Coordinates of C-alpha atoms in Angstrom, one line a residue:
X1201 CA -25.6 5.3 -4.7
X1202 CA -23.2 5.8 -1.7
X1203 CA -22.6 9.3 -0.3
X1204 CA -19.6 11.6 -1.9
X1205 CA -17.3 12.1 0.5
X1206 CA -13.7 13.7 0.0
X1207 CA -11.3 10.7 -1.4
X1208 CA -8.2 9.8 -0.4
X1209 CA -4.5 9.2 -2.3
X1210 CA -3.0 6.3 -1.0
X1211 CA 0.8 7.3 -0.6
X1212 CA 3.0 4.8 -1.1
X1213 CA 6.6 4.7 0.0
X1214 CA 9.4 2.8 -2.5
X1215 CA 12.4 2.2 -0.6
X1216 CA 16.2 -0.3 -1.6
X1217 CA 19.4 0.9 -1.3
X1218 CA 21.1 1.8 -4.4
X1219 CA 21.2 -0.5 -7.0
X1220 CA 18.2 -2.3 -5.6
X1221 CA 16.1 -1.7 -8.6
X1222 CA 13.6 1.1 -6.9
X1223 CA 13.1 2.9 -10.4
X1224 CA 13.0 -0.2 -12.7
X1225 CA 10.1 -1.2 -10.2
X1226 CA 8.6 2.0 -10.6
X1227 CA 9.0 2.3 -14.2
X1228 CA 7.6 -1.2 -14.1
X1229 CA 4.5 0.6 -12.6
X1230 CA 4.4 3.4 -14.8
X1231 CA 3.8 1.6 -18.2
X1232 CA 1.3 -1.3 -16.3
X1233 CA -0.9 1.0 -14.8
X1234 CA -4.4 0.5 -16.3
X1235 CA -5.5 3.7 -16.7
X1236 CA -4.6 4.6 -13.2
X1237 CA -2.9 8.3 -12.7
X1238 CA -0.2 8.0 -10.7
X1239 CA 1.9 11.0 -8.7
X1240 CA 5.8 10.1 -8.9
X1241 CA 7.6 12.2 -6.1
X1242 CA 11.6 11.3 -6.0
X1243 CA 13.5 12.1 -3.0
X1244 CA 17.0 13.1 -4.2
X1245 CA 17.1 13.5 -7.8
X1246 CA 20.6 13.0 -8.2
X1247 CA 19.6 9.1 -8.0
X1248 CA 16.7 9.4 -10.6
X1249 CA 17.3 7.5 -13.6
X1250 CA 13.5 8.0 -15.1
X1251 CA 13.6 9.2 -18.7
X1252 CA 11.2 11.9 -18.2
X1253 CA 12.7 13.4 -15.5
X1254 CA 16.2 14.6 -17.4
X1255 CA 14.2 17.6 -19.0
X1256 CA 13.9 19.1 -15.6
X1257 CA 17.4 18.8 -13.9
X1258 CA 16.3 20.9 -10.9
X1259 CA 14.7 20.0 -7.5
X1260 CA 11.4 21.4 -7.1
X1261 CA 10.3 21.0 -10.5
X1262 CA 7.0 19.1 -12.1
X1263 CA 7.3 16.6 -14.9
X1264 CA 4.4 15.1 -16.7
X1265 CA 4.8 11.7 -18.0
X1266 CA 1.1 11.4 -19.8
X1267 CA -2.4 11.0 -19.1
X1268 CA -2.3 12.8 -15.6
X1269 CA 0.8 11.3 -14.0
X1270 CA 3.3 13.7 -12.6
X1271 CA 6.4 13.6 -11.4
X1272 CA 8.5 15.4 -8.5
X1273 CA 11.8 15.6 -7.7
X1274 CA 11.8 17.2 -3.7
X1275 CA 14.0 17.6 -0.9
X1276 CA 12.5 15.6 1.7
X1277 CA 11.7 19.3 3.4
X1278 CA 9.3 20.1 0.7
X1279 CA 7.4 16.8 0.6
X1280 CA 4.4 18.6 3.1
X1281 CA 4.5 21.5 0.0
X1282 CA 4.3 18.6 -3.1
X1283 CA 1.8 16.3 -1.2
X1284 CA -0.7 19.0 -1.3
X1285 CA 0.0 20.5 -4.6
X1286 CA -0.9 16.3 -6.0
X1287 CA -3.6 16.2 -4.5
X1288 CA -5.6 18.8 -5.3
X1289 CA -8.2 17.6 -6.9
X1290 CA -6.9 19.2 -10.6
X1291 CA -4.2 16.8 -10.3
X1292 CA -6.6 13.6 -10.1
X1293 CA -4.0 11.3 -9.0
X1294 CA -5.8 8.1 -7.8
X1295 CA -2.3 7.1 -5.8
X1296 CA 1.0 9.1 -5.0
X1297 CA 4.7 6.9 -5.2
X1298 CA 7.6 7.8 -2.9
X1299 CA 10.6 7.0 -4.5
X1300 CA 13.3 7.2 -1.5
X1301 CA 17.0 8.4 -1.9
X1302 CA 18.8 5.1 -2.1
X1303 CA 20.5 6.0 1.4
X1304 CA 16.9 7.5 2.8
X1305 CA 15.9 6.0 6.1
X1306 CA 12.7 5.6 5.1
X1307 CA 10.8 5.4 8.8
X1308 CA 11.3 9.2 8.8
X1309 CA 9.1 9.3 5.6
X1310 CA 6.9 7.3 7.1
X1311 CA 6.8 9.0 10.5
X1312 CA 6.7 12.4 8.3
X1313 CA 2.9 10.7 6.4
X1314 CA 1.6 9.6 9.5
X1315 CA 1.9 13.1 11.2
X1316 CA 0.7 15.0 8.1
X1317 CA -1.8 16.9 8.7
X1318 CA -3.4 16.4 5.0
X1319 CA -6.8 15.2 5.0
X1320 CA -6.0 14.0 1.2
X1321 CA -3.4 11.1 1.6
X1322 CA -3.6 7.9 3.3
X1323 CA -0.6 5.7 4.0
X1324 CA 0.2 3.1 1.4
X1325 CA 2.8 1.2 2.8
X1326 CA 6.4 0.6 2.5
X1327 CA 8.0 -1.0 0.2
X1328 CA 11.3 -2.3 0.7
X1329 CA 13.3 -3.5 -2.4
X1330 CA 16.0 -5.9 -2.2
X1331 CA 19.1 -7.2 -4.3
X1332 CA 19.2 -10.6 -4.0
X1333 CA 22.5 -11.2 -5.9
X1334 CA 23.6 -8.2 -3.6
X1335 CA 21.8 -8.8 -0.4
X1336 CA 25.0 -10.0 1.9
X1337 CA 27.1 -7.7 0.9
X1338 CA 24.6 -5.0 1.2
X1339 CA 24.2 -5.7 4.8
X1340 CA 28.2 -5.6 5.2
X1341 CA 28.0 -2.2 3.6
X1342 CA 24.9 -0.7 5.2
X1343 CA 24.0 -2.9 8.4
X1344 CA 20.8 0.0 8.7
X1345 CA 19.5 -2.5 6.2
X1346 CA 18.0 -4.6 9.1
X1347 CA 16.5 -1.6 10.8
X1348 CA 14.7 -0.7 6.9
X1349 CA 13.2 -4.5 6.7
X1350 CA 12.2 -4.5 10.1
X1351 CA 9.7 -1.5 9.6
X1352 CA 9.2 -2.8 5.4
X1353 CA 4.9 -3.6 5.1
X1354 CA 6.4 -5.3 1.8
X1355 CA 9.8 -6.4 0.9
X1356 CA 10.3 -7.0 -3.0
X1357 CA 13.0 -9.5 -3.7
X1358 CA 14.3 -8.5 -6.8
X1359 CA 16.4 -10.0 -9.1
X1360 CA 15.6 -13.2 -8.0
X1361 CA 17.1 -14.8 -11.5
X1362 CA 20.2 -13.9 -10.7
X1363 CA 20.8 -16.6 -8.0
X1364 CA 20.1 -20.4 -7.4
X1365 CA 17.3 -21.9 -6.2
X1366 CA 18.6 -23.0 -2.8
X1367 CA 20.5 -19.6 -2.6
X1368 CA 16.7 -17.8 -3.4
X1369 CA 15.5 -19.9 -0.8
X1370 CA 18.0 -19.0 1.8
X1371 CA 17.7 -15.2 0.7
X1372 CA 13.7 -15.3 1.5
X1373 CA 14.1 -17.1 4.9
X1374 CA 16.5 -14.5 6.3
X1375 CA 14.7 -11.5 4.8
X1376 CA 11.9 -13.2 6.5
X1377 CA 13.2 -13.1 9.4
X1378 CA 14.1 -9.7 9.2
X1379 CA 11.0 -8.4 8.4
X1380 CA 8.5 -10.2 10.4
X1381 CA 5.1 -10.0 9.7
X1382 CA 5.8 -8.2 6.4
X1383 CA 4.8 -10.1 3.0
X1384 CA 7.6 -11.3 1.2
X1385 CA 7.3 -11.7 -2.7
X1386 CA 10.1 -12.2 -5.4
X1387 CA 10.7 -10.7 -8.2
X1388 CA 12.6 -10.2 -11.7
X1389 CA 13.6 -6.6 -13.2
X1390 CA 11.1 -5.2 -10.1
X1391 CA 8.0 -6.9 -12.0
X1392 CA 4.9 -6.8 -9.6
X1393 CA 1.7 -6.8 -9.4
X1394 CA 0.3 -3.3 -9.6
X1395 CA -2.6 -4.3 -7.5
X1396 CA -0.8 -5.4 -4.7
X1397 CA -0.3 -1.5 -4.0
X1398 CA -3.4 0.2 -5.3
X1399 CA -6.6 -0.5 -7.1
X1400 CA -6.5 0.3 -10.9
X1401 CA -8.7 2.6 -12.3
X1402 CA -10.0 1.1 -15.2
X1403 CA -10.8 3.9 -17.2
X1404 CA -10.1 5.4 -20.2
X1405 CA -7.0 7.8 -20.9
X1406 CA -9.2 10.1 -23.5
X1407 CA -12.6 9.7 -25.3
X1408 CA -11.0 10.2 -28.4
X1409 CA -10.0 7.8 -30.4
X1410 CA -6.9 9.9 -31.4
X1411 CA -4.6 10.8 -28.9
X1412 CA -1.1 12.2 -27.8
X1413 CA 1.7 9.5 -27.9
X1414 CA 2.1 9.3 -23.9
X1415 CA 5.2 8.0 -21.6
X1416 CA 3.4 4.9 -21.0
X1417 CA 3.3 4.2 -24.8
X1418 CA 7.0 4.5 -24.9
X1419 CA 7.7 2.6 -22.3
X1420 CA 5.8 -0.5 -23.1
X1421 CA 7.7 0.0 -27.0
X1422 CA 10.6 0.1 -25.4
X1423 CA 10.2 -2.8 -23.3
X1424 CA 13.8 -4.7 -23.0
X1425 CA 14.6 -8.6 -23.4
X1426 CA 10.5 -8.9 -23.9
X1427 CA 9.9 -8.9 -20.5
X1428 CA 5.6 -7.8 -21.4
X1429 CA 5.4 -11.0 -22.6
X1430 CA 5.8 -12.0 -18.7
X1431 CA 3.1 -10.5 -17.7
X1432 CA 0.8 -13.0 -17.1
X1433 CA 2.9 -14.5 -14.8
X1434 CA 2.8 -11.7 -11.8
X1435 CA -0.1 -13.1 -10.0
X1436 CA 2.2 -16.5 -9.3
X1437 CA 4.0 -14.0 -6.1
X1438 CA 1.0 -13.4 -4.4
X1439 CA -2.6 -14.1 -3.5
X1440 CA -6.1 -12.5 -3.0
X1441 CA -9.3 -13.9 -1.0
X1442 CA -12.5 -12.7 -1.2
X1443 CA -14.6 -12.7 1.7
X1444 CA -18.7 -11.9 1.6
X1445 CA -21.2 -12.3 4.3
X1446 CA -24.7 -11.0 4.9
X1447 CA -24.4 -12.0 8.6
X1448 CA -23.3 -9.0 10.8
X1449 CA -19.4 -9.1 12.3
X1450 CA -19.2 -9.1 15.6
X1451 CA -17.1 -6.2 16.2
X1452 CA -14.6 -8.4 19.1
X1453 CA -14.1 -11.0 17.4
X1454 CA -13.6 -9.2 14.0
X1455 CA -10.8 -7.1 15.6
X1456 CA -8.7 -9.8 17.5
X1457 CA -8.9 -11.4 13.6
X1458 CA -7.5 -8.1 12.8
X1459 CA -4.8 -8.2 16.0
X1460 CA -3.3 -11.4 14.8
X1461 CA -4.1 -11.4 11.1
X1462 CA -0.7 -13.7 10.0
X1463 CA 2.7 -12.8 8.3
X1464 CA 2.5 -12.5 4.8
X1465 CA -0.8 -10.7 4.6
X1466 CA -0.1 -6.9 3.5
X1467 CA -3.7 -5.5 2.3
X1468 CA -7.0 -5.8 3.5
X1469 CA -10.0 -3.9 2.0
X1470 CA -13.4 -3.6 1.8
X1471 CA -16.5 -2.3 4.3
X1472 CA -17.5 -4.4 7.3
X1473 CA -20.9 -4.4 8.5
X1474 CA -21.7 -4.7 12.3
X1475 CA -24.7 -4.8 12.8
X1476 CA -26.4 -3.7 16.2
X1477 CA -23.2 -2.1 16.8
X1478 CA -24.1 0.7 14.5
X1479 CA -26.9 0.3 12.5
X1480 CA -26.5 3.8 10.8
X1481 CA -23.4 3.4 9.4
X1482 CA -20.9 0.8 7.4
X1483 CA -17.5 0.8 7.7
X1484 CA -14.9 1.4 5.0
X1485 CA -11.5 -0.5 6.3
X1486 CA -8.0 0.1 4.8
X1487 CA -5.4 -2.2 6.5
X1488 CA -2.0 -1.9 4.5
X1489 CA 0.9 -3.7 6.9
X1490 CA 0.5 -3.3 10.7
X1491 CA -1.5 0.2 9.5
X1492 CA -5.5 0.3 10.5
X1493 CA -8.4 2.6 9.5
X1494 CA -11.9 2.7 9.1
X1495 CA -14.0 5.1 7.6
X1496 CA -17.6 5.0 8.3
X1497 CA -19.8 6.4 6.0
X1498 CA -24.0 6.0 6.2
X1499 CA -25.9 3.4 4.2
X1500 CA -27.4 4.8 1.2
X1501 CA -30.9 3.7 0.6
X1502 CA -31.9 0.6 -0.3
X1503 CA -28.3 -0.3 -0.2
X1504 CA -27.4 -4.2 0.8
X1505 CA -26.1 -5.1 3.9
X1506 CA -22.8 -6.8 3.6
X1507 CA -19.7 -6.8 4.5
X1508 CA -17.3 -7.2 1.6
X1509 CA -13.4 -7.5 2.4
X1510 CA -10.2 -8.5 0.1
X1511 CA -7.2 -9.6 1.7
X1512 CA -3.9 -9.6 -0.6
X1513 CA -0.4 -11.3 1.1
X1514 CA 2.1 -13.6 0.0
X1515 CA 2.5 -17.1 1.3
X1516 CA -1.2 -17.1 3.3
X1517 CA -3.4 -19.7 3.9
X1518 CA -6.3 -18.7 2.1
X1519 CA -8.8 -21.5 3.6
X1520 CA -7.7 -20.6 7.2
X1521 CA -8.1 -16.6 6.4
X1522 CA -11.9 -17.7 5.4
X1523 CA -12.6 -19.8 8.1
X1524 CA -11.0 -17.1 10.3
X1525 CA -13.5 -14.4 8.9
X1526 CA -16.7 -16.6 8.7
X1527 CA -15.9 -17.6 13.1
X1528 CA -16.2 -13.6 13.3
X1529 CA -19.9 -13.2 12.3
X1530 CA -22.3 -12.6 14.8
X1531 CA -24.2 -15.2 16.2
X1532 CA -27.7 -14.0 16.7
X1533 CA -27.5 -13.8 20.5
X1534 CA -26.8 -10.3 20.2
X1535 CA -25.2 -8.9 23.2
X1536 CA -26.6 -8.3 26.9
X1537 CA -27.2 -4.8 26.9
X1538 CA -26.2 -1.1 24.8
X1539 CA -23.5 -0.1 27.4
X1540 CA -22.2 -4.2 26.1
X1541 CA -22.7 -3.0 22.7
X1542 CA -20.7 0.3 22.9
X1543 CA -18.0 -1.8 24.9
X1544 CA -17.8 -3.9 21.6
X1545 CA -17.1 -1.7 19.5
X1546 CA -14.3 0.5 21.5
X1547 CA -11.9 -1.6 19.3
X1548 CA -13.3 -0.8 15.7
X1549 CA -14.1 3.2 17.1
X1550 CA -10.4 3.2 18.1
X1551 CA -9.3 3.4 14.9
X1552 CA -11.7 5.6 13.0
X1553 CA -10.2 8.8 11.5
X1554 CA -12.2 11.1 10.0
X1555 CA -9.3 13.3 9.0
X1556 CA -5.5 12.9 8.9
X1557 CA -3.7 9.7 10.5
X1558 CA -2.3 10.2 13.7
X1559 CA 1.2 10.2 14.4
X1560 CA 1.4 6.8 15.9
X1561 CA -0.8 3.3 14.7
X1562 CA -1.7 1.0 17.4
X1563 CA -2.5 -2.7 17.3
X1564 CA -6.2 -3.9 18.9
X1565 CA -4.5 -3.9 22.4
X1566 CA -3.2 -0.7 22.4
X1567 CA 0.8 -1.4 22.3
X1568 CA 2.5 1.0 20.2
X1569 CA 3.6 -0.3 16.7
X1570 CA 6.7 -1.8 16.2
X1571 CA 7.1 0.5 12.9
X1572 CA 7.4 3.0 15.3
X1573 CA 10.1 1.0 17.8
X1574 CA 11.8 0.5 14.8
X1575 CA 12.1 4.1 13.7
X1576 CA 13.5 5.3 16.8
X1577 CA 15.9 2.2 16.8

């Protein structure tokens, strides 16, 4: 058994100009969410086209859409008010979705959950969405598109079947290059993954074998052009290595992996074990994007010593990523002296956070992020 500690929400920002197909992704999420309760906040309602939401026709209001998931439409004022109203724990929301106006800049969404001072949220990521039948003309429309992809942790290609295969190609290299590091992953009618943005739940709705016909249920009945029959198919747009070892990390080697983990790799998770560098404690890491954390937390008793990671991307090598991880175990040799331990393990401290995020994220070498460059582009 591992301590309790206070959990987190992941908050996760959905961004795409208008048109993009924001809410047909998140509906997408909605009805495919294994048991996972999700916390829907819109930012400008007057864009919202989720069913549920037309009873309310107000800002400020709460809609529930079944088995625990809520949904809000806010001005982007009040998003400091609705964050902490989901997650109280009576709400138990396991991960919070920011749909963004269609003409939101989203870095000041972002900017606005890295300076929250809630201890409940963790940053999720962006989310860019992108119309590739639209995407050129988009940019001649809104050039701020280039500024959005460049501070994206995931751009979603989206209807992807509306264009050629050398045109889909051309489409992903220049969003690519665009976005940078960010994973790039098509997509048709905004179908993901859920997992590439949070872990499902797994658990049961209800006990009861009876239950109350929910907005999930009438999505998935209403499913158009029998698009759940595609389901098995979502994996194909990205991949997920597994990584175990029950050799310490070395704490400078593991974070220069960390400083130059490649393009294309948007999630890392898991608990890293270092060893001599603190034997008291393991470490709980959450990378989403350019975005580091790590919680640590003590070893329970009797509890193995591993460290555990899973790193999710698009277009990684998954041998090299293993190979990378493996070179960052500690050798045995152990290091010279304690003051050559605490020096070691500067770069992991760095980025624990007990509480709230700060403001700002920094890479292992201390330059400012270029989400934040970006944002004040």
């Amino acid at each position: 058994m591992t301590p309790p500690r206070t959990p987190q929400i992941p908050v996760v920002v959905l961004a795409g100009f208008l048109g993009s197909g924001k809410t047909t992704l998140l509906n997408h999420l909605l009805r495919n969410r294994a048991g996972t309760r999700i916390g829907v906040i819109v930012n400008d309602f007057g864009a919202i086209e989720i069913d549920a939401m037309t009873v309310s026709g107000q800002v400020g209001s709460t809609v529930s859409l079944g088995n625990g998931c809520l949904c809000c439409a806010v001005d982007a004022s009040e998003l400091d008010t609705f964050l902490e109203t989901l997650t109280r724990p009576s709400a138990r929301l396991d991960v919070i979705v920011i749909e963004a106006s269609g003409l939101a800049e989203p870095q000041e969404l972002v900017r606005m959950l890295l300076a929250s001072d809630n201890p409940h949220i963790l940053y999720g990521g962006l989310v860019e969405v992108v119309d590739a039948a639209e995407f050129d003309r988009t940019r001649q429309r809104h050039p701020e598109i280039d500024r959005h992809l460049a501070v994206a942790d995931l751009v979603v290609l989206n209807k992807t079947d509306r264009v050629g295969e050398a045109e889909r190609e051309r489409l992903r290299a220049a969003v690519a290059e665009l976005s940078g590091p960010a994973a790039v992953i098509s997509a048709v009618h905004g179908r993901i993954d859920p997992e590439l943005l949070f872990d499902p739940a797994l658990r049961p709705d209800h006990e009861d074998k009876v239950r109350q016909l929910t907005f999930e249920d009438l999505l998935r009945e209403e499913e158009p052009d029998g698009h759940e029959g595609h389901a098995d198919h979502l994996h194909a747009s990205y991949e997920s290595v597994d990584f175990t070892s029950d050799i310490p990390m070395d704490p400078r080697r593991f974070m220069q992996f960390l400083d130059s983990r490649p393009d294309g790799l948007y999630r890392i998770k898991g608990f890293a074990d270092f060893g001599e560098g603190d034997r008291d404690h393991t470490y709980a890491l959450h990378a989403v994007g350019r975005f580091l954390r790590f919680v640590p937390r003590p070893w329970a008793r009797g509890e193995q010593r591993l460290t555990q990671l899973v790193m999710i991307g698009a277009g990684i090598d998954a041998a090299a990523l293993s190979a990378g991880l493996a070179a960052c175990r500690a050798d045995g040799a152990g290091h010279a002296d304690a003051a050559d331990v605490e020096r070691a393990m500067w770069g992991v401290l760095r980025y624990v956070q007990e509480q709230a995020p700060e403001p700002e994220v920094f890479d292992a070498h201390g330059t400012a992020d270029r989400r934040e460059a970006a944002a004040e582009a």
